[in-house]
Amino acid sequence: MLSSDMIQLMWIGLLETLYMTVVSTFVAYIIGLPVGLLLYVTDKDGIKPHTAINQIVGGIVNILRSVPFIILLVAVIPITRAIVGTSIGSTATIVPLVIASAPFVARVVESSIKEVDRGVIEASLSMGASTLQVVYKVLVPEALPSLIFGAAIATTTILGYSAMSGFVGGGGLGTIAINYGYYRSQSDVMLVMVALLVLIVQIFQEIGTWISKKCDKRIK
Amino acid sequence: MYCTLKGPYRKIWAKQGGTTKQIALVLDEFIKDVFFAQERRTNMSKSPIIQIQNLNKTFKSGENTVMALDNINISIERGEIFGIIGLSGAGKSTLVRCINLLEKPTSGRIIVDEQDMTKLSERELRKARQSMGMIFQGFNLLMQRTALENVCFPLELAGVPKSKAKIRAKELLEVVGLTDKENAYPVQLSGGQKQRVAIARALATNPKVLLCDEATSALDPTTTQSILALLKELNQKLGVTIVIITHEMKVIEQICHRVAIIAESRLVELGTIDEVFRNPKTTAAKKLLYPQGEHVEKFTGKGKFLRLVFDGSSTDRPIIANMVLKCGAPVNIAFADTKNIDDKIFGHMIIQLPDNPATVQRMLNYLDEEQITYGEEE
C-alpha cells in the first residue's frame, strides 16, 4: 500500500493543484471577462461595432488559442522567470496557465453574452442606456447563469492544463503522476492521481452547474 | 394711469407726451402683445410632437442596397393615437425605429418635441430617448429581474435614486394592474402580464411618446383587447402620444385616431380612420382592408352583379331586405365583407340581381333613393 510519506506528498500535491487552478482561473477571468465583452461589443453586429479593435483583439485571442498548451508552457519560460523569478513550482505555473486560459475564457464569455436576447438590448437602448450601462446592467446580469456555467468549464480545463505542467516541474498532482506514476512506473500512484483528478473535475462541474441553475430566474 | 407702464409701452407713452391718442396706441400695443402670447401658446401645444420629414432609409446587403423607407413624411399630433399599418416587410418596423433612432435614417429629419433627433450628440440622444417609451412584440423584459426591478430599470438608467425609483415603479405597476406580481420574474408571468410590465417600464420616465412595435401581435385576441384598452386609457389619462405599428386592421380600428398605410417602403395613404376605411384609394389599402381579396371568385350566372359600398352612413336600415320587399323580387348575395367601426358599417357587398330589366331598374332607383354607392361588376 501507499506509504504515509506518499500520502503526505499527495495531500500537498492536491493543495497545490487547487491553488494553481483557482488562482489561474481567477486571474484568467480578470483578463478574459473584459476581453470577451469587448469582442462582443465591437463585433459588427454588436452595440458599438469597431472592426479594427475587434480584429486585432480577436486575432491575438486566436493566435494564443492555437498554440498547444504543452508548447506554450515551455515557450513562455522566459516570461515566467521574469515575473516569478523561477520557472519551477506551482506559483510559476500560474503564468503559462493564465496566458493559455485567458483567451479561452474570453471566447467562453463572448459565447455566453451572445445568448442574451437582442430584443432586450434594443429595449435598453430605447430607454437611453449607454454602452457601458448595457454591459454592466444588461449583458452581464442577463448572461450570469451562462457565465457561471462557462466558468465551471474553464476551471476544469485549467485543471487539466495544470496537470500537464507536471512534465516541466509544475508541481501539484500532475508532477506526482509523472514523477512516480510514469517515470517510476508506480501504477498505484498513477491510479490514485487519475481518480483524484476525475473527482475534482466532477466536484467543480457539479458546483458550477448547481450555482448556475440556482441563480437563473428563467427557471420556474 | 393707475398702473406703471413697462418696456415698449413706456417708450410709446414718453414719445407721444401722453394724450388720448397715445393711450389708444399703448392699448393697441398691449392688446397685440396679449394676442400674440396667446397665439404662441396655442401654437406650441398644437405643434406636432413627431415630424418625420423626407425620411429615407436604405440597407446595404452585400453589393446591393435595399430601400427600406422611401421619402416618408408624417406629422403626429400631441395626444393622438397614431397607427402605422402595413404588411410584413413593408418597412413599418424600420420606420418606428427611426423615430427614436434605433435605426439611423439615411437621410431626412426626425423632429420629436421640437428637437431634431438626427442632429443630437450621443449623450443628447440618450436623454431624448428617456422621454420616449417603447414596447415590443417580444416584450423584451430583463429575464433575471422581477417585474418591479424591470420597471425600476429605466429610472436607474436616468440616475433616479433606488428608493424613489421603487416608489414610482410600484405606482406604475398599480396603473397597469399588476400590484400582486411585483416580485414575480417574467418567466412566471403570462404574455399579457409581461406586456403590462413592459408598458409600466416604458412609462416610468414619464415619456411624452409611447412607441408600440407590434405590441399585441404575440397575444391572443382577449389579451389583445385588454392591452388595447389599457393603452387607450393611458392615452386619455396621461395624454401620452401613442404610435402603434401593426399588421392587424383590428388594432387600428379599435383605438387609433389616424392611420398611415405603408406599402413597399412608401407612405401610400394617411388620414383619419373614417377617411381611409370609407374610401381606400390604393390597392395596398384595399389589400389590408379586405385581406381575402376584393372578390373571391369570378361570378357567373344570369343577371347583373352589383357591388354596393357601405361608407358608414346607411347602416341602421335593412337596405337589402327593404329593397327585396319593395321591388318584389329576390336577390342573391354573392359576397359580403363588412366591418363595424364605431357602430357604423364599412365595407362592400356583391349581389346578383334578377334577370328582369324592369325589376333591375326599380332596384337601381331604390338604391339611388337610399343614396347607396354601387357599381356594376364584370
Coordinates of C-alpha atoms in Angstrom, one line a residue:
Chain A
M1 CA 0.0 0.0 0.0
L2 CA 1.0 3.7 -0.2
S3 CA 3.4 4.8 2.5
S4 CA 2.4 7.7 4.8
D5 CA 5.1 9.8 3.1
M6 CA 3.4 9.2 -0.2
I7 CA 0.0 10.2 1.2
Q8 CA 1.6 13.3 2.7
L9 CA 3.1 14.1 -0.8
M10 CA -0.3 13.6 -2.4
W11 CA -2.0 15.8 0.1
I12 CA 0.4 18.6 -0.7
G13 CA 0.0 17.9 -4.4
L14 CA -3.7 18.2 -4.1
L15 CA -3.5 21.5 -2.4
E16 CA -1.0 22.8 -5.0
T17 CA -3.3 21.8 -7.8
L18 CA -6.3 23.5 -6.2
Y19 CA -4.1 26.6 -5.6
M20 CA -2.9 26.8 -9.2
T21 CA -6.4 26.1 -10.6
V22 CA -8.3 28.6 -8.5
V23 CA -5.7 31.4 -8.8
S24 CA -5.2 30.9 -12.5
T25 CA -9.0 30.8 -13.2
F26 CA -9.5 34.0 -11.2
V27 CA -6.7 35.9 -13.0
A28 CA -7.8 34.5 -16.3
Y29 CA -11.3 35.9 -15.7
I30 CA -9.9 39.3 -14.7
I31 CA -8.4 39.4 -18.2
G32 CA -10.8 37.3 -20.1
L33 CA -14.1 38.7 -19.0
P34 CA -13.4 42.3 -20.2
V35 CA -11.8 40.9 -23.4
G36 CA -14.8 38.7 -24.1
L37 CA -17.2 41.7 -23.5
L38 CA -15.0 43.8 -25.8
L39 CA -15.2 41.2 -28.5
Y40 CA -19.0 41.1 -28.2
V41 CA -19.5 44.9 -28.1
T42 CA -17.1 45.7 -31.0
D43 CA -18.4 42.9 -33.2
K44 CA -20.1 44.1 -36.5
D45 CA -23.5 43.1 -35.0
G46 CA -22.5 44.4 -31.6
I47 CA -23.8 47.5 -29.8
K48 CA -20.7 49.6 -30.7
P49 CA -19.1 48.0 -33.8
H50 CA -15.4 48.7 -34.3
T51 CA -13.8 46.5 -36.9
A52 CA -10.2 47.4 -36.1
I53 CA -10.3 46.7 -32.4
N54 CA -12.4 43.6 -32.9
Q55 CA -10.0 42.1 -35.5
I56 CA -6.8 42.9 -33.5
V57 CA -8.1 41.5 -30.2
G58 CA -9.8 38.6 -31.9
G59 CA -6.5 37.9 -33.8
I60 CA -4.4 37.8 -30.6
V61 CA -7.0 35.5 -28.9
N62 CA -6.9 33.1 -31.9
I63 CA -3.1 33.0 -32.0
L64 CA -2.8 32.2 -28.3
R65 CA -5.6 29.7 -28.6
S66 CA -3.9 27.9 -31.4
V67 CA -0.6 27.2 -29.6
P68 CA -0.9 23.8 -27.8
F69 CA -0.5 24.2 -24.1
I70 CA 2.5 21.9 -23.7
I71 CA 4.4 24.0 -26.2
L72 CA 3.2 27.3 -24.7
L73 CA 4.3 26.0 -21.3
V74 CA 7.9 25.8 -22.5
A75 CA 7.8 28.8 -24.8
V76 CA 6.8 31.3 -22.1
I77 CA 9.5 30.2 -19.6
P78 CA 11.5 33.5 -20.1
I79 CA 8.3 35.4 -19.3
T80 CA 7.6 33.2 -16.3
R81 CA 11.2 33.7 -15.0
A82 CA 10.9 37.5 -15.4
I83 CA 7.6 37.6 -13.4
V84 CA 8.1 34.9 -10.7
G85 CA 11.9 34.5 -10.7
T86 CA 11.7 30.8 -11.4
S87 CA 10.0 28.5 -13.9
I88 CA 9.5 25.6 -11.5
G89 CA 6.8 25.1 -8.9
S90 CA 3.1 25.8 -8.7
T91 CA 3.3 29.6 -8.5
A92 CA 5.5 29.7 -11.6
T93 CA 2.9 27.5 -13.4
I94 CA 0.2 30.1 -12.9
V95 CA 1.8 32.4 -15.5
P96 CA 1.5 29.9 -18.5
L97 CA -1.8 28.8 -17.2
V98 CA -3.2 32.4 -17.3
I99 CA -1.6 33.1 -20.7
A100 CA -3.2 29.9 -22.1
S101 CA -6.6 30.2 -20.5
A102 CA -7.4 33.9 -20.6
P103 CA -8.1 33.8 -24.4
F104 CA -10.1 30.7 -23.9
V105 CA -12.1 32.4 -21.1
A106 CA -12.6 35.4 -23.5
R107 CA -14.3 33.2 -26.1
V108 CA -16.4 31.4 -23.4
V109 CA -17.6 34.7 -22.1
E110 CA -18.3 36.0 -25.6
S111 CA -20.4 33.0 -26.4
S112 CA -22.3 33.4 -23.1
I113 CA -23.0 37.0 -23.8
K114 CA -24.2 36.2 -27.3
E115 CA -27.1 34.2 -25.8
V116 CA -28.6 37.5 -24.4
D117 CA -31.7 38.3 -26.4
R118 CA -31.1 41.1 -29.0
G119 CA -34.5 42.5 -28.2
V120 CA -33.6 43.1 -24.6
I121 CA -30.5 45.0 -25.7
E122 CA -32.6 47.0 -28.1
A123 CA -35.1 47.8 -25.4
S124 CA -32.4 49.1 -23.1
L125 CA -31.0 51.3 -25.8
S126 CA -34.5 52.6 -26.5
M127 CA -34.6 53.6 -22.8
G128 CA -31.5 55.6 -23.2
A129 CA -28.9 53.2 -21.9
S130 CA -25.2 54.0 -22.7
T131 CA -22.9 51.3 -24.0
L132 CA -21.4 50.8 -20.5
Q133 CA -24.8 50.6 -18.9
V134 CA -25.8 48.0 -21.4
V135 CA -22.7 46.0 -20.5
Y136 CA -23.0 46.0 -16.7
K137 CA -26.7 46.4 -16.2
V138 CA -27.9 44.1 -19.1
L139 CA -25.3 41.9 -20.7
V140 CA -23.6 40.6 -17.5
P141 CA -26.6 40.1 -15.3
E142 CA -28.7 38.6 -18.0
A143 CA -25.9 36.2 -19.1
L144 CA -24.9 35.4 -15.5
P145 CA -26.2 31.8 -15.3
S146 CA -24.4 31.0 -18.6
L147 CA -21.3 32.9 -17.5
I148 CA -21.2 30.7 -14.3
F149 CA -21.7 27.6 -16.3
G150 CA -18.8 28.7 -18.6
A151 CA -16.6 29.4 -15.5
A152 CA -17.1 25.7 -14.5
I153 CA -15.9 24.6 -17.9
A154 CA -13.0 27.0 -17.8
T155 CA -12.0 25.8 -14.3
T156 CA -11.9 22.1 -15.3
T157 CA -10.0 22.9 -18.5
I158 CA -7.4 24.9 -16.4
L159 CA -7.2 21.9 -14.0
G160 CA -6.3 19.7 -16.9
Y161 CA -3.7 22.2 -18.1
S162 CA -2.2 22.3 -14.6
A163 CA -1.7 18.5 -14.6
M164 CA 0.1 18.8 -18.0
S165 CA 2.6 21.2 -16.4
G166 CA 3.9 18.2 -14.4
F167 CA 6.2 17.4 -17.3
V168 CA 8.2 20.6 -16.6
G169 CA 8.1 20.5 -12.9
G170 CA 4.9 22.5 -12.5
G171 CA 4.0 21.0 -9.1
G172 CA 0.7 19.6 -8.0
L173 CA -1.0 16.2 -8.8
G174 CA 0.4 16.2 -12.3
T175 CA 4.0 16.3 -11.2
I176 CA 3.4 13.4 -8.8
A177 CA 1.6 11.4 -11.5
I178 CA 4.5 11.9 -13.9
N179 CA 7.4 11.5 -11.5
Y180 CA 6.1 8.5 -9.6
G181 CA 3.4 7.0 -11.8
Y182 CA 5.2 7.4 -15.1
Y183 CA 9.0 7.6 -14.6
R184 CA 9.0 5.1 -11.7
S185 CA 6.1 3.0 -13.1
Q186 CA 4.2 3.1 -9.7
S187 CA 0.8 2.2 -11.2
D188 CA -0.9 2.5 -7.8
V189 CA 0.2 6.2 -7.5
M190 CA -0.9 6.8 -11.1
L191 CA -4.3 5.3 -10.4
V192 CA -4.9 7.4 -7.3
M193 CA -3.8 10.6 -9.2
V194 CA -6.3 9.9 -12.0
A195 CA -9.0 9.2 -9.5
L196 CA -8.3 12.4 -7.6
L197 CA -8.3 14.5 -10.9
V198 CA -11.6 12.9 -12.0
L199 CA -13.1 13.6 -8.6
I200 CA -12.0 17.3 -8.6
V201 CA -13.4 17.9 -12.1
Q202 CA -16.7 16.3 -11.1
I203 CA -16.9 18.5 -8.0
F204 CA -16.1 21.7 -9.8
Q205 CA -18.5 20.9 -12.6
E206 CA -21.3 20.0 -10.3
I207 CA -20.9 23.1 -8.1
G208 CA -20.8 25.3 -11.3
T209 CA -24.0 23.7 -12.7
W210 CA -25.7 24.0 -9.4
I211 CA -25.0 27.7 -8.9
S212 CA -25.8 28.4 -12.5
K213 CA -29.2 26.8 -12.1
K214 CA -29.8 28.4 -8.7
C215 CA -29.3 31.9 -10.0
D216 CA -31.2 31.5 -13.2
K217 CA -34.6 33.2 -12.9
R218 CA -35.7 31.9 -16.2
I219 CA -36.3 28.5 -14.5
K220 CA -39.7 28.5 -12.8
Chain B
M1 CA -52.8 105.9 -15.2
Y2 CA -53.2 103.7 -12.2
C3 CA -50.5 101.2 -13.3
T4 CA -46.9 101.6 -14.2
L5 CA -46.1 101.0 -17.8
K6 CA -43.4 98.6 -18.8
G7 CA -40.8 98.5 -21.7
P8 CA -42.3 99.3 -25.1
Y9 CA -45.4 100.8 -23.6
R10 CA -43.5 103.3 -21.5
K11 CA -41.4 104.3 -24.6
I12 CA -44.6 105.0 -26.7
W13 CA -46.1 106.9 -23.8
A14 CA -43.0 109.0 -23.3
K15 CA -42.5 109.7 -27.0
Q16 CA -46.0 110.9 -27.6
G17 CA -46.3 113.0 -24.5
G18 CA -49.4 111.4 -23.1
T19 CA -52.7 112.3 -24.9
T20 CA -55.8 110.3 -25.7
K21 CA -54.3 109.2 -29.0
Q22 CA -51.3 107.8 -27.1
I23 CA -53.4 105.9 -24.7
A24 CA -55.0 104.3 -27.7
L25 CA -51.6 103.5 -29.1
V26 CA -50.4 101.9 -25.9
L27 CA -53.6 99.9 -25.6
D28 CA -53.2 98.8 -29.1
E29 CA -49.6 97.5 -28.4
F30 CA -50.8 95.9 -25.2
I31 CA -53.6 94.0 -27.0
K32 CA -51.2 92.9 -29.7
D33 CA -48.9 91.5 -27.0
V34 CA -51.6 89.6 -25.3
F35 CA -52.9 88.3 -28.5
F36 CA -49.6 87.1 -29.8
A37 CA -48.7 85.5 -26.5
Q38 CA -51.9 83.6 -26.6
E39 CA -51.3 82.6 -30.2
R40 CA -47.8 81.4 -29.4
R41 CA -49.1 79.3 -26.6
T42 CA -51.7 77.6 -28.7
N43 CA -49.2 77.1 -31.5
M44 CA -46.8 75.5 -29.1
S45 CA -49.4 73.0 -27.9
K46 CA -50.6 72.4 -31.4
S47 CA -47.2 71.8 -33.0
P48 CA -46.9 68.1 -33.9
I49 CA -45.0 66.1 -31.4
I50 CA -43.4 64.0 -34.1
Q51 CA -42.5 65.2 -37.5
I52 CA -41.0 62.8 -40.0
Q53 CA -39.7 64.7 -42.9
N54 CA -38.4 63.3 -46.2
L55 CA -37.2 60.2 -44.4
N56 CA -35.2 57.7 -46.4
K57 CA -33.6 54.5 -45.2
T58 CA -31.5 52.1 -47.2
F59 CA -29.8 48.9 -46.1
K60 CA -26.7 47.5 -47.6
S61 CA -26.8 43.8 -48.2
G62 CA -23.6 42.8 -49.8
E63 CA -23.3 44.6 -53.2
N64 CA -26.8 45.9 -53.5
T65 CA -28.7 48.4 -51.4
V66 CA -32.2 47.7 -50.3
M67 CA -34.7 50.6 -50.0
A68 CA -36.5 50.2 -46.7
L69 CA -38.2 53.6 -46.5
D70 CA -38.7 55.9 -49.4
N71 CA -39.4 59.6 -48.7
I72 CA -41.8 59.3 -45.8
N73 CA -43.5 62.4 -44.5
I74 CA -45.7 62.1 -41.4
S75 CA -46.8 64.5 -38.7
I76 CA -48.1 63.1 -35.5
E77 CA -50.1 65.4 -33.2
R78 CA -49.8 65.7 -29.5
G79 CA -52.0 63.3 -27.6
E80 CA -53.2 61.3 -30.5
I81 CA -53.1 57.6 -31.1
F82 CA -51.5 57.2 -34.5
G83 CA -51.5 53.8 -36.3
I84 CA -49.0 52.7 -38.9
I85 CA -50.1 49.6 -40.7
G86 CA -48.6 47.6 -43.5
L87 CA -47.9 44.0 -44.5
S88 CA -44.8 42.4 -43.1
G89 CA -41.7 43.6 -44.9
A90 CA -43.3 47.0 -45.8
G91 CA -40.8 48.9 -43.6
K92 CA -43.1 49.9 -40.7
S93 CA -40.8 48.4 -38.1
T94 CA -37.8 50.3 -39.5
L95 CA -40.0 53.4 -39.5
V96 CA -40.8 53.3 -35.8
R97 CA -37.1 52.6 -35.1
C98 CA -36.1 55.7 -37.0
I99 CA -38.3 57.8 -34.6
N100 CA -36.0 57.0 -31.6
L101 CA -33.0 56.5 -33.9
L102 CA -32.5 52.8 -33.1
E103 CA -32.1 52.9 -36.8
K104 CA -30.2 55.8 -38.2
P105 CA -32.0 57.4 -41.1
T106 CA -30.1 57.5 -44.4
S107 CA -31.5 61.0 -45.0
G108 CA -34.3 63.2 -43.8
R109 CA -35.3 64.7 -40.5
I110 CA -37.0 63.3 -37.4
I111 CA -38.3 66.1 -35.1
V112 CA -39.6 65.0 -31.8
D113 CA -40.9 67.7 -29.5
E114 CA -39.2 70.4 -31.5
Q115 CA -35.8 68.6 -31.4
D116 CA -34.1 67.3 -34.5
M117 CA -33.2 63.8 -33.4
T118 CA -30.7 63.3 -36.3
K119 CA -28.6 66.2 -35.1
L120 CA -28.2 65.2 -31.5
S121 CA -24.9 64.1 -29.9
E122 CA -24.9 60.6 -28.3
R123 CA -25.4 62.0 -24.9
E124 CA -28.3 64.2 -26.0
L125 CA -29.8 61.3 -27.9
R126 CA -29.8 59.1 -24.8
K127 CA -31.5 61.9 -22.9
A128 CA -34.1 62.3 -25.6
R129 CA -34.8 58.6 -25.7
Q130 CA -35.6 58.8 -22.0
S131 CA -38.6 60.9 -22.9
M132 CA -39.8 58.2 -25.3
G133 CA -41.1 54.8 -24.2
M134 CA -41.1 51.8 -26.4
I135 CA -42.8 48.4 -26.2
F136 CA -42.2 45.4 -28.4
Q137 CA -43.8 42.3 -29.8
G138 CA -41.5 40.1 -27.7
F139 CA -41.9 42.2 -24.5
N140 CA -38.1 42.3 -24.1
L141 CA -38.1 42.2 -20.3
L142 CA -35.0 41.5 -18.4
M143 CA -35.4 37.9 -17.5
Q144 CA -33.2 38.0 -14.5
R145 CA -35.1 40.8 -12.8
T146 CA -38.5 40.8 -11.1
A147 CA -41.4 42.8 -12.5
L148 CA -40.7 45.6 -10.0
E149 CA -36.9 45.7 -10.9
N150 CA -37.8 45.8 -14.6
V151 CA -39.9 48.9 -14.1
C152 CA -37.1 50.4 -12.0
F153 CA -34.6 49.8 -14.8
P154 CA -35.2 52.9 -16.9
L155 CA -35.2 55.0 -13.7
E156 CA -31.8 53.5 -12.7
L157 CA -30.5 54.5 -16.2
A158 CA -31.8 58.0 -15.7
G159 CA -30.0 58.2 -12.3
V160 CA -33.0 58.2 -10.1
P161 CA -32.2 57.1 -6.5
K162 CA -33.2 53.5 -5.8
S163 CA -35.7 54.2 -3.1
K164 CA -37.5 56.8 -5.2
A165 CA -37.4 54.5 -8.2
K166 CA -39.1 51.8 -6.2
I167 CA -42.0 54.0 -5.1
R168 CA -42.5 55.2 -8.7
A169 CA -42.3 51.6 -10.0
K170 CA -44.9 50.4 -7.5
E171 CA -47.3 53.2 -8.7
L172 CA -46.8 52.2 -12.3
L173 CA -47.5 48.5 -11.6
E174 CA -50.7 49.6 -9.9
V175 CA -51.7 51.6 -13.0
V176 CA -51.2 48.5 -15.2
G177 CA -53.0 46.3 -12.6
L178 CA -50.1 44.1 -11.5
T179 CA -49.7 45.1 -7.9
D180 CA -49.7 41.5 -6.8
K181 CA -47.0 40.5 -9.3
E182 CA -44.2 42.9 -8.3
N183 CA -41.9 40.2 -7.1
A184 CA -42.6 37.8 -9.9
Y185 CA -40.0 37.1 -12.6
P186 CA -41.0 37.4 -16.2
V187 CA -41.0 33.6 -16.7
Q188 CA -43.8 33.4 -14.1
L189 CA -46.0 35.9 -16.0
S190 CA -48.4 35.3 -18.9
G191 CA -47.9 37.2 -22.2
G192 CA -50.4 39.8 -21.3
Q193 CA -48.9 40.4 -17.9
K194 CA -45.4 40.7 -19.4
Q195 CA -46.7 43.3 -21.8
R196 CA -48.2 45.2 -18.9
V197 CA -44.9 45.2 -17.1
A198 CA -43.3 46.4 -20.4
I199 CA -45.9 49.2 -20.6
A200 CA -45.2 50.2 -17.0
R201 CA -41.5 50.2 -17.7
A202 CA -41.9 52.3 -20.8
L203 CA -43.9 54.8 -18.9
A204 CA -41.6 55.0 -15.9
T205 CA -39.7 58.1 -17.0
N206 CA -43.0 60.0 -17.9
P207 CA -42.4 59.9 -21.6
K208 CA -44.4 62.1 -24.0
V209 CA -44.4 59.4 -26.6
L210 CA -45.0 55.7 -26.4
L211 CA -43.9 53.7 -29.4
C212 CA -45.5 50.3 -29.8
D213 CA -43.9 47.8 -32.2
E214 CA -46.4 45.0 -32.9
A215 CA -47.2 45.1 -29.2
T216 CA -50.2 42.9 -29.4
S217 CA -49.1 40.6 -32.2
A218 CA -47.9 37.8 -29.9
L219 CA -51.1 37.9 -27.8
D220 CA -54.4 36.1 -28.0
P221 CA -57.5 38.1 -29.0
T222 CA -58.8 38.5 -25.5
T223 CA -55.4 39.7 -24.1
T224 CA -55.0 42.0 -27.2
Q225 CA -58.3 43.6 -26.2
S226 CA -57.3 44.3 -22.7
I227 CA -53.9 45.7 -23.7
L228 CA -55.5 48.0 -26.3
A229 CA -58.0 49.1 -23.6
L230 CA -55.1 49.9 -21.3
L231 CA -53.3 51.9 -24.0
K232 CA -56.4 53.9 -24.7
E233 CA -56.9 54.6 -21.0
L234 CA -53.2 55.7 -20.6
N235 CA -53.6 57.9 -23.7
Q236 CA -56.7 59.6 -22.1
K237 CA -55.4 59.8 -18.6
L238 CA -51.8 60.8 -19.1
G239 CA -52.1 62.5 -22.5
V240 CA -49.2 60.4 -23.8
T241 CA -49.0 60.3 -27.6
I242 CA -49.1 56.7 -28.8
V243 CA -47.6 55.4 -32.1
I244 CA -48.8 51.9 -33.0
I245 CA -47.1 49.7 -35.6
T246 CA -49.2 46.7 -36.5
H247 CA -50.2 44.5 -39.4
E248 CA -53.6 43.9 -37.8
M249 CA -56.5 46.0 -39.0
K250 CA -58.4 45.3 -35.8
V251 CA -55.9 47.1 -33.7
I252 CA -56.1 50.2 -35.8
E253 CA -59.9 50.2 -35.9
Q254 CA -60.1 49.9 -32.2
I255 CA -58.0 52.6 -30.8
C256 CA -56.3 54.8 -33.4
H257 CA -57.4 58.3 -34.3
R258 CA -55.4 58.4 -37.5
V259 CA -53.7 55.9 -39.6
A260 CA -50.9 55.7 -42.2
I261 CA -50.6 52.9 -44.6
I262 CA -47.1 51.8 -45.6
A263 CA -46.6 49.6 -48.6
E264 CA -43.4 48.7 -50.3
S265 CA -41.4 51.2 -48.4
R266 CA -43.7 54.1 -49.2
L267 CA -46.4 56.0 -47.4
V268 CA -49.5 55.3 -49.6
E269 CA -52.3 56.7 -47.5
L270 CA -52.8 58.8 -44.5
G271 CA -55.9 60.1 -42.8
T272 CA -58.5 59.6 -40.1
I273 CA -59.8 56.0 -39.7
D274 CA -63.1 57.0 -41.2
E275 CA -61.5 58.6 -44.3
V276 CA -59.1 55.7 -45.0
F277 CA -61.6 53.0 -44.3
R278 CA -64.5 54.5 -46.2
N279 CA -62.6 55.2 -49.3
P280 CA -59.4 53.3 -49.6
K281 CA -57.7 54.8 -52.7
T282 CA -54.8 52.5 -53.2
T283 CA -54.6 48.7 -53.9
A284 CA -52.3 48.4 -50.9
A285 CA -55.0 49.9 -48.6
K286 CA -57.7 47.6 -50.2
K287 CA -55.5 44.6 -49.6
L288 CA -55.2 45.4 -45.9
L289 CA -58.9 46.2 -45.6
Y290 CA -60.1 43.2 -47.5
P291 CA -57.4 40.6 -46.9
Q292 CA -59.4 37.8 -48.6
G293 CA -59.4 39.8 -51.8
E294 CA -61.9 42.2 -53.2
H295 CA -64.0 39.4 -54.6
V296 CA -63.3 35.8 -54.1
E297 CA -64.2 34.3 -57.4
K298 CA -65.4 35.2 -60.9
F299 CA -69.1 35.4 -60.8
T300 CA -71.1 33.5 -63.3
G301 CA -74.7 33.2 -64.0
K302 CA -77.6 35.1 -65.4
G303 CA -78.3 38.6 -64.1
K304 CA -76.3 41.6 -63.3
F305 CA -73.8 41.6 -60.4
L306 CA -73.8 44.8 -58.4
R307 CA -71.2 46.0 -55.9
L308 CA -72.7 48.0 -53.0
V309 CA -70.3 50.1 -51.0
F310 CA -71.2 50.9 -47.4
D311 CA -69.4 54.0 -46.1
G312 CA -70.8 54.2 -42.6
S313 CA -73.8 56.4 -43.4
S314 CA -76.6 54.0 -44.1
T315 CA -76.5 51.1 -41.8
D316 CA -79.3 51.3 -39.3
R317 CA -81.7 50.4 -42.1
P318 CA -82.1 46.9 -43.6
I319 CA -81.3 48.1 -47.1
I320 CA -81.2 44.8 -48.9
A321 CA -84.3 43.4 -47.2
N322 CA -86.3 46.6 -47.9
M323 CA -85.2 46.6 -51.5
V324 CA -86.3 43.0 -51.9
L325 CA -89.7 43.7 -50.3
K326 CA -90.3 46.9 -52.2
C327 CA -89.3 45.5 -55.6
G328 CA -91.0 42.1 -55.1
A329 CA -88.0 40.1 -56.4
P330 CA -85.2 38.2 -54.6
V331 CA -81.5 39.0 -55.0
N332 CA -78.6 36.7 -54.4
I333 CA -75.9 37.8 -52.0
A334 CA -72.7 36.6 -53.7
F335 CA -70.1 38.2 -51.4
A336 CA -70.0 40.4 -48.4
D337 CA -67.3 41.9 -46.3
T338 CA -68.3 44.5 -43.9
K339 CA -67.0 45.6 -40.6
N340 CA -68.4 47.5 -37.7
I341 CA -66.4 50.5 -36.7
D342 CA -67.7 52.9 -34.1
D343 CA -71.2 51.5 -34.7
K344 CA -71.0 52.4 -38.4
I345 CA -70.7 49.8 -41.1
F346 CA -68.0 50.0 -43.6
G347 CA -67.3 47.5 -46.4
H348 CA -68.8 46.2 -49.6
M349 CA -71.2 43.5 -50.8
I350 CA -71.8 41.9 -54.2
I351 CA -75.4 41.0 -55.1
Q352 CA -76.8 39.2 -58.1
L353 CA -79.9 41.0 -59.5
P354 CA -82.8 39.1 -61.1
D355 CA -82.8 38.6 -64.8
N356 CA -85.5 41.1 -65.5
P357 CA -84.6 44.6 -66.8
A358 CA -87.7 46.3 -65.3
T359 CA -87.1 44.9 -61.8
V360 CA -83.4 45.8 -62.1
Q361 CA -84.3 49.4 -62.9
R362 CA -86.6 49.5 -59.9
M363 CA -83.9 48.3 -57.7
L364 CA -81.4 50.8 -59.0
N365 CA -83.9 53.5 -58.4
Y366 CA -84.3 52.3 -54.9
L367 CA -80.6 52.3 -54.3
D368 CA -80.3 55.8 -55.7
E369 CA -83.1 57.0 -53.4
E370 CA -81.3 55.5 -50.4
Q371 CA -78.0 57.1 -51.6
I372 CA -76.1 53.8 -51.7
T373 CA -73.0 53.9 -53.8
Y374 CA -73.0 51.0 -56.3
G375 CA -71.2 49.8 -59.4
E376 CA -71.7 47.1 -61.9
E377 CA -69.4 44.1 -61.6
E378 CA -68.0 42.2 -64.6

